[in-house]
mmCIF file of C-alpha atoms in Angstrom:
data_model
loop_
_atom_site.group_PDB
_atom_site.id
_atom_site.type_symbol
_atom_site.label_atom_id
_atom_site.label_comp_id
_atom_site.label_asym_id
_atom_site.label_seq_id
_atom_site.Cartn_x
_atom_site.Cartn_y
_atom_site.Cartn_z
ATOM 1 C CA ALA A 1 57.442 65.021 96.678
ATOM 2 C CA GLU A 2 60.549 63.775 94.901
ATOM 3 C CA ARG A 3 59.025 60.201 94.479
ATOM 4 C CA ALA A 4 55.701 61.536 93.236
ATOM 5 C CA ALA A 5 57.645 63.345 90.574
ATOM 6 C CA SER A 6 59.557 60.469 89.460
ATOM 7 C CA ASP A 7 56.618 58.396 89.353
ATOM 8 C CA ALA A 8 55.098 61.009 87.207
ATOM 9 C CA ARG A 9 58.205 61.283 85.019
ATOM 10 C CA GLU A 10 58.243 57.444 84.155
ATOM 11 C CA THR A 11 54.567 57.556 83.382
ATOM 12 C CA ARG A 12 55.044 60.510 80.683
ATOM 13 C CA ALA A 13 57.796 58.304 79.541
ATOM 14 C CA ALA A 14 55.919 54.992 78.994
ATOM 15 C CA ARG A 15 52.983 56.927 77.652
ATOM 16 C CA GLU A 16 55.697 58.420 75.028
ATOM 17 C CA ALA A 17 56.779 55.140 74.518
ATOM 18 C CA ARG A 18 53.415 53.922 73.659
ATOM 19 C CA GLY A 19 52.735 56.358 71.706
ATOM 20 C CA GLU A 20 55.604 56.029 69.897
ATOM 21 C CA ALA A 21 55.061 52.243 69.111
ATOM 22 C CA ALA A 22 51.249 52.965 68.352
ATOM 23 C CA THR A 23 52.442 55.716 65.544
ATOM 24 C CA GLU A 24 55.009 52.915 64.073
ATOM 25 C CA ALA A 25 52.062 50.108 64.237
ATOM 26 C CA GLU A 26 50.126 52.917 62.298
ATOM 27 C CA SER A 27 52.623 53.778 59.589
ATOM 28 C CA ALA A 28 53.532 50.044 59.436
ATOM 29 C CA ALA A 29 49.581 49.442 58.796
ATOM 30 C CA ARG A 30 49.208 52.007 56.358
ATOM 31 C CA LEU A 31 51.808 51.279 54.248
ATOM 32 C CA ARG A 32 51.015 47.325 54.234
ATOM 33 C CA ILE A 33 47.383 48.417 52.920
ATOM 34 C CA HIS A 34 49.035 50.674 50.479
ATOM 35 C CA GLU A 35 51.555 47.795 49.221
ATOM 36 C CA GLU A 36 48.543 45.239 49.213
ATOM 37 C CA LEU A 37 45.587 47.114 48.201
ATOM 38 C CA GLU A 38 46.883 50.444 46.692
ATOM 39 C CA ALA A 39 44.577 52.370 49.336
ATOM 40 C CA THR A 40 44.806 54.820 51.919
ATOM 41 C CA PRO A 41 42.824 53.354 55.681
ATOM 42 C CA GLU A 42 40.005 55.845 55.165
ATOM 43 C CA ALA A 43 39.057 54.725 51.804
ATOM 44 C CA LEU A 44 39.064 51.119 52.587
ATOM 45 C CA LEU A 45 37.155 51.683 55.690
ATOM 46 C CA GLU A 46 34.728 53.754 53.068
ATOM 47 C CA ALA A 47 34.928 50.571 50.626
ATOM 48 C CA LEU A 48 34.126 48.163 53.749
ATOM 49 C CA GLY A 49 31.387 50.688 55.036
ATOM 50 C CA GLU A 50 30.106 49.377 58.396
ATOM 51 C CA VAL A 51 32.316 47.462 59.740
ATOM 52 C CA GLU A 52 31.392 45.200 63.281
ATOM 53 C CA GLU A 53 33.917 45.647 65.885
ATOM 54 C CA ILE A 54 35.850 43.233 66.818
ATOM 55 C CA ALA A 55 38.071 42.310 70.223
ATOM 56 C CA ALA A 56 41.273 42.271 69.754
ATOM 57 C CA GLU A 57 41.636 39.279 71.611
ATOM 58 C CA ALA A 58 39.652 37.605 69.312
ATOM 59 C CA LEU A 59 41.475 38.993 66.410
ATOM 60 C CA GLU A 60 44.460 37.613 67.161
ATOM 61 C CA GLU A 61 42.964 34.399 68.028
ATOM 62 C CA GLN A 62 41.613 34.274 64.399
ATOM 63 C CA ILE A 63 45.010 35.766 63.226
ATOM 64 C CA ALA A 64 46.694 33.034 64.589
ATOM 65 C CA ARG A 65 44.046 29.978 63.351
ATOM 66 C CA LEU A 66 44.739 31.400 59.804
ATOM 67 C CA ARG A 67 48.095 31.357 59.933
ATOM 68 C CA HIS A 68 48.265 27.903 61.681
ATOM 69 C CA SER A 69 45.926 26.872 58.536
ATOM 70 C CA ARG A 70 48.486 28.560 56.188
ATOM 71 C CA ASP A 71 51.455 27.068 57.702
ATOM 72 C CA ALA A 72 49.842 23.698 57.216
ATOM 73 C CA LEU A 73 49.359 24.459 53.355
ATOM 74 C CA GLY A 74 53.130 23.633 52.761
ATOM 75 C CA ALA A 75 55.697 25.560 51.025
ATOM 76 C CA VAL A 76 54.612 27.441 48.224
ATOM 77 C CA ASN A 77 54.730 26.452 44.728
ATOM 78 C CA LEU A 78 55.956 29.644 42.966
ATOM 79 C CA ARG A 79 55.920 27.658 39.353
ATOM 80 C CA ALA A 80 52.133 27.099 39.969
ATOM 81 C CA ASP A 81 51.062 29.550 37.405
ATOM 82 C CA GLU A 82 53.318 28.463 34.861
ATOM 83 C CA ASP A 83 52.192 24.557 35.366
ATOM 84 C CA LYS A 84 48.670 25.994 35.150
ATOM 85 C CA ARG A 85 49.327 27.237 31.667
ATOM 86 C CA GLU A 86 51.247 24.271 30.297
ATOM 87 C CA LEU A 87 48.061 22.277 31.399
ATOM 88 C CA GLU A 88 45.370 24.621 30.354
ATOM 89 C CA THR A 89 47.422 24.171 27.028
ATOM 90 C CA GLU A 90 47.616 20.632 26.814
ATOM 91 C CA ARG A 91 43.897 20.602 28.006
ATOM 92 C CA ASP A 92 42.929 22.786 24.844
ATOM 93 C CA ARG A 93 45.367 20.857 22.172
ATOM 94 C CA LEU A 94 43.707 17.443 23.334
ATOM 95 C CA ALA A 95 40.115 18.996 23.456
ATOM 96 C CA SER A 96 41.213 20.007 19.819
ATOM 97 C CA GLU A 97 42.843 16.408 18.817
ATOM 98 C CA LYS A 98 39.252 15.181 20.125
ATOM 99 C CA GLU A 99 37.228 17.065 17.933
ATOM 100 C CA ASP A 100 39.231 16.315 15.355
ATOM 101 C CA LEU A 101 39.032 12.557 15.862
ATOM 102 C CA THR A 102 35.082 12.611 16.501
ATOM 103 C CA GLU A 103 34.721 14.398 13.179
ATOM 104 C CA ALA A 104 36.812 12.021 11.871
ATOM 105 C CA ILE A 105 34.839 9.166 13.094
ATOM 106 C CA ARG A 106 31.942 10.628 11.592
ATOM 107 C CA LYS A 107 33.250 11.365 8.222
ATOM 108 C CA LEU A 108 34.433 7.554 8.416
ATOM 109 C CA ARG A 109 30.938 6.020 9.347
ATOM 110 C CA GLN A 110 29.131 8.393 7.021
ATOM 111 C CA GLY A 111 31.578 7.194 4.396
ATOM 112 C CA ILE A 112 31.272 3.151 5.380
ATOM 113 C CA GLY A 113 27.299 4.023 5.232
ATOM 114 C CA SER A 114 27.586 5.418 1.368
ATOM 115 C CA LEU A 115 29.530 2.328 0.183
ATOM 116 C CA ASN A 116 27.532 -0.159 1.946
ATOM 117 C CA ARG A 117 24.252 1.619 0.532
ATOM 118 C CA GLU A 118 26.084 1.241 -2.758
ATOM 119 C CA GLY A 119 27.269 -2.014 -2.231
ATOM 120 C CA ARG A 120 23.810 -3.619 -1.527
ATOM 121 C CA GLU A 121 22.734 -1.717 -4.412
ATOM 122 C CA ARG A 122 24.892 -3.230 -6.770
ATOM 123 C CA LEU A 123 24.722 -6.231 -5.359
ATOM 124 C CA LEU A 124 21.009 -6.400 -5.625
ATOM 125 C CA ALA A 125 21.198 -5.900 -9.309
ATOM 126 C CA ALA A 126 24.126 -8.143 -10.107
ATOM 127 C CA PHE A 127 22.039 -10.763 -8.506
ATOM 128 C CA ASP A 128 19.137 -9.942 -10.167
ATOM 129 C CA THR A 129 20.800 -10.022 -13.072
ATOM 130 C CA VAL A 130 22.996 -13.494 -12.299
ATOM 131 C CA ASN A 131 19.356 -14.811 -11.286
ATOM 132 C CA ALA A 132 17.862 -14.337 -14.419
ATOM 133 C CA ASN A 133 21.010 -15.688 -16.448
ATOM 134 C CA PHE A 134 20.764 -18.934 -13.860
ATOM 135 C CA THR A 135 17.096 -19.559 -14.673
ATOM 136 C CA THR A 136 17.259 -19.739 -18.335
ATOM 137 C CA LEU A 137 20.497 -21.740 -18.652
ATOM 138 C CA PHE A 138 19.382 -24.127 -16.198
ATOM 139 C CA THR A 139 16.591 -24.671 -18.252
ATOM 140 C CA HIS A 140 18.597 -25.008 -21.435
ATOM 141 C CA LEU A 141 20.656 -27.505 -19.844
ATOM 142 C CA PHE A 142 18.118 -29.772 -18.253
ATOM 143 C CA GLY A 143 15.317 -28.993 -21.096
ATOM 144 C CA GLY A 144 12.878 -27.848 -18.755
ATOM 145 C CA GLY A 145 12.639 -27.350 -14.998
ATOM 146 C CA GLU A 146 13.312 -24.325 -12.734
ATOM 147 C CA ALA A 147 16.147 -22.959 -10.672
ATOM 148 C CA ARG A 148 16.705 -19.807 -8.884
ATOM 149 C CA LEU A 149 19.217 -18.390 -6.481
ATOM 150 C CA VAL A 150 17.710 -17.521 -3.049
ATOM 151 C CA LEU A 151 19.325 -15.032 -0.299
ATOM 152 C CA VAL A 152 19.053 -16.542 3.348
ATOM 153 C CA GLU A 153 20.250 -15.818 6.282
ATOM 154 C CA SER A 154 20.083 -12.088 6.772
ATOM 155 C CA ASP A 155 17.838 -9.225 5.329
ATOM 156 C CA ASP A 156 20.841 -7.509 4.695
ATOM 157 C CA PRO A 157 22.548 -8.772 1.213
ATOM 158 C CA LEU A 158 25.820 -8.063 2.699
ATOM 159 C CA GLU A 159 25.680 -10.360 5.291
ATOM 160 C CA ALA A 160 23.294 -13.039 3.880
ATOM 161 C CA GLY A 161 24.112 -16.647 2.308
ATOM 162 C CA LEU A 162 23.326 -17.671 -0.801
ATOM 163 C CA GLU A 163 21.023 -20.861 -1.762
ATOM 164 C CA ILE A 164 20.772 -22.676 -4.875
ATOM 165 C CA MET A 165 17.372 -23.970 -5.571
ATOM 166 C CA CYS A 166 16.895 -26.146 -8.317
ATOM 167 C CA GLN A 167 13.699 -28.648 -10.108
ATOM 168 C CA PRO A 168 15.161 -30.835 -13.137
ATOM 169 C CA PRO A 169 12.105 -32.188 -14.775
ATOM 170 C CA GLY A 170 10.339 -34.631 -13.093
ATOM 171 C CA LYS A 171 11.686 -34.168 -9.527
ATOM 172 C CA LYS A 172 10.735 -31.669 -6.609
ATOM 173 C CA LEU A 173 12.437 -28.450 -5.839
ATOM 174 C CA SER A 174 15.255 -29.145 -3.707
ATOM 175 C CA THR A 175 18.351 -27.877 -2.680
ATOM 176 C CA LEU A 176 22.047 -28.506 -4.632
ATOM 177 C CA SER A 177 22.856 -30.902 -2.062
ATOM 178 C CA LEU A 178 20.143 -33.561 -2.715
ATOM 179 C CA LEU A 179 20.711 -33.715 -6.816
ATOM 180 C CA SER A 180 22.999 -36.604 -8.157
ATOM 181 C CA GLY A 181 26.384 -35.582 -9.078
ATOM 182 C CA GLY A 182 25.690 -35.183 -13.114
ATOM 183 C CA GLU A 183 23.190 -32.883 -11.891
ATOM 184 C CA GLN A 184 25.204 -31.048 -9.178
ATOM 185 C CA THR A 185 27.799 -30.598 -11.958
ATOM 186 C CA LEU A 186 25.374 -29.045 -14.528
ATOM 187 C CA THR A 187 23.670 -27.027 -12.369
ATOM 188 C CA ALA A 188 27.281 -25.391 -11.139
ATOM 189 C CA LEU A 189 27.985 -24.976 -14.752
ATOM 190 C CA ALA A 190 24.803 -23.480 -15.113
ATOM 191 C CA LEU A 191 25.695 -20.718 -12.349
ATOM 192 C CA ILE A 192 29.499 -20.431 -13.349
ATOM 193 C CA PHE A 193 27.862 -19.257 -16.483
ATOM 194 C CA ALA A 194 25.412 -17.062 -15.320
ATOM 195 C CA VAL A 195 28.120 -15.540 -13.573
ATOM 196 C CA PHE A 196 30.201 -14.900 -16.871
ATOM 197 C CA LEU A 197 27.330 -13.694 -18.761
ATOM 198 C CA ALA A 198 26.980 -10.727 -16.450
ATOM 199 C CA ASN A 199 30.615 -9.709 -17.674
ATOM 200 C CA PRO A 200 32.352 -11.994 -19.904
ATOM 201 C CA ALA A 201 35.427 -12.041 -20.863
ATOM 202 C CA PRO A 202 37.118 -12.696 -24.249
ATOM 203 C CA ILE A 203 38.617 -15.992 -23.384
ATOM 204 C CA CYS A 204 37.448 -18.507 -20.959
ATOM 205 C CA VAL A 205 39.263 -21.654 -20.362
ATOM 206 C CA LEU A 206 37.323 -24.901 -18.706
ATOM 207 C CA ASP A 207 39.618 -27.506 -17.645
ATOM 208 C CA GLU A 208 37.585 -30.815 -17.596
ATOM 209 C CA VAL A 209 34.722 -29.719 -16.619
ATOM 210 C CA ASP A 210 32.693 -32.731 -18.405
ATOM 211 C CA ALA A 211 34.351 -35.899 -16.540
ATOM 212 C CA PRO A 212 31.978 -36.506 -14.196
ATOM 213 C CA LEU A 213 29.582 -36.461 -16.599
ATOM 214 C CA ASP A 214 27.592 -39.005 -18.866
ATOM 215 C CA ASP A 215 27.382 -38.822 -23.043
ATOM 216 C CA ALA A 216 23.784 -37.760 -22.275
ATOM 217 C CA ASN A 217 25.159 -35.140 -19.791
ATOM 218 C CA VAL A 218 28.152 -34.036 -21.964
ATOM 219 C CA THR A 219 25.977 -33.353 -25.057
ATOM 220 C CA ARG A 220 24.100 -31.040 -22.392
ATOM 221 C CA PHE A 221 27.269 -29.551 -21.939
ATOM 222 C CA CYS A 222 28.063 -29.093 -25.542
ATOM 223 C CA ASP A 223 24.643 -27.843 -26.067
ATOM 224 C CA LEU A 224 25.446 -25.218 -23.369
ATOM 225 C CA LEU A 225 28.553 -24.045 -25.122
ATOM 226 C CA ASP A 226 27.030 -23.332 -28.132
ATOM 227 C CA GLU A 227 24.234 -21.258 -26.519
ATOM 228 C CA MET A 228 26.674 -19.338 -25.043
ATOM 229 C CA THR A 229 29.175 -19.196 -28.109
ATOM 230 C CA ARG A 230 25.819 -17.503 -29.889
ATOM 231 C CA ARG A 231 25.418 -15.033 -26.711
ATOM 232 C CA THR A 232 28.892 -13.471 -26.526
ATOM 233 C CA ASP A 233 31.862 -13.127 -28.524
ATOM 234 C CA THR A 234 34.124 -15.198 -26.220
ATOM 235 C CA ARG A 235 36.704 -17.619 -27.389
ATOM 236 C CA PHE A 236 36.299 -20.805 -25.332
ATOM 237 C CA LEU A 237 39.225 -23.543 -24.512
ATOM 238 C CA VAL A 238 37.852 -26.961 -23.316
ATOM 239 C CA ILE A 239 40.599 -29.418 -21.964
ATOM 240 C CA THR A 240 38.895 -33.016 -21.955
ATOM 241 C CA HIS A 241 39.358 -36.172 -22.475
ATOM 242 C CA HIS A 242 35.669 -37.162 -23.847
ATOM 243 C CA ALA A 243 35.445 -37.983 -27.345
ATOM 244 C CA VAL A 244 32.002 -36.339 -27.326
ATOM 245 C CA THR A 245 32.981 -32.814 -26.673
ATOM 246 C CA MET A 246 35.969 -33.061 -28.770
ATOM 247 C CA ALA A 247 33.578 -34.111 -31.389
ATOM 248 C CA ARG A 248 31.356 -30.916 -30.906
ATOM 249 C CA MET A 249 34.385 -28.446 -30.939
ATOM 250 C CA ASP A 250 35.625 -25.912 -33.979
ATOM 251 C CA ARG A 251 39.317 -27.189 -33.802
ATOM 252 C CA LEU A 252 41.001 -29.858 -31.806
ATOM 253 C CA PHE A 253 44.464 -29.431 -30.481
ATOM 254 C CA GLY A 254 46.829 -32.470 -28.974
ATOM 255 C CA VAL A 255 49.779 -33.424 -27.846
ATOM 256 C CA THR A 256 51.173 -36.923 -28.895
ATOM 257 C CA MET A 257 54.371 -38.287 -28.775
ATOM 258 C CA VAL A 258 56.024 -39.880 -31.779
ATOM 259 C CA GLU A 259 59.442 -40.730 -30.138
ATOM 260 C CA GLN A 260 60.144 -41.752 -26.768
ATOM 261 C CA GLY A 261 60.778 -38.081 -24.586
ATOM 262 C CA VAL A 262 59.420 -36.020 -27.722
ATOM 263 C CA SER A 263 56.505 -34.112 -27.720
ATOM 264 C CA GLN A 264 54.616 -32.685 -30.840
ATOM 265 C CA LEU A 265 51.495 -30.511 -30.851
ATOM 266 C CA VAL A 266 48.617 -31.887 -33.423
ATOM 267 C CA SER A 267 46.073 -29.466 -34.688
ATOM 268 C CA VAL A 268 43.209 -30.100 -36.362
ATOM 269 C CA ASP A 269 40.567 -27.928 -37.734
ATOM 270 C CA LEU A 270 37.461 -29.804 -37.666
ATOM 271 C CA LYS A 271 34.820 -27.747 -40.117
ATOM 272 C CA ARG A 272 37.625 -27.765 -42.605
ATOM 273 C CA ALA A 273 38.268 -31.475 -42.144
ATOM 274 C CA GLU A 274 34.369 -32.010 -42.860
ATOM 275 C CA ALA A 275 34.669 -29.965 -45.572
ATOM 276 C CA LEU A 276 37.423 -32.056 -46.883
ATOM 277 C CA VAL A 277 35.658 -34.982 -46.161
ATOM 278 C CA ALA A 278 32.200 -34.145 -47.502
#
């Protein structure tokens, strides 16, 4: 009887101990639910609705597996949120700079396109003017024939090359390279003066441009100078050793050496000299 009473007391003490342990576990669980979810177990159960009952052993295995996965992740980076905010700020800054660059590129391309359009218009207008002047001066120089400028190698005037097509009297239409030396010089002079007529300057200096010409072509060159004088207000300063050219000028300036090592400037007004002789 005493042994049975002792067993009964031990059983009761064990039940009380288990009850206290369960009460402590329940209190700890309630406290954890309140700290993490700010709710009571009853409210949490009501929010979850019907919960599938899982055996304690299965829950323990799942908990152990989740803890192992958590441990495998390594130490927690406490600066992760701060790093994330810094990266987001940097991303937003780069995105803003990208938009600014994209807009700048768009405006730059638009400006280049506008300049190219205006450049083509001005180039074609200047080309037409120079081409018309070139045709007129070439015909005046050669006493006939025809000549023109042609854009080649591209449909875009800004990228095209320039070909000089000319046909002196009695010859076939050809390029500049197929003409004789004198003809090339006269054609080049016609082109230079054609460009000059598009925007005349107050003074034009010609340095021995008549050197490769014979007397007949020099006369044509002087006729061209007379034509340019009539069409513009430009004063032409011609440096030459050719007597025919000097005879056609209004005034001559020469440098002579009267004594060894002493240079002297000589000036002659041909029109006034002609009047005195007459």
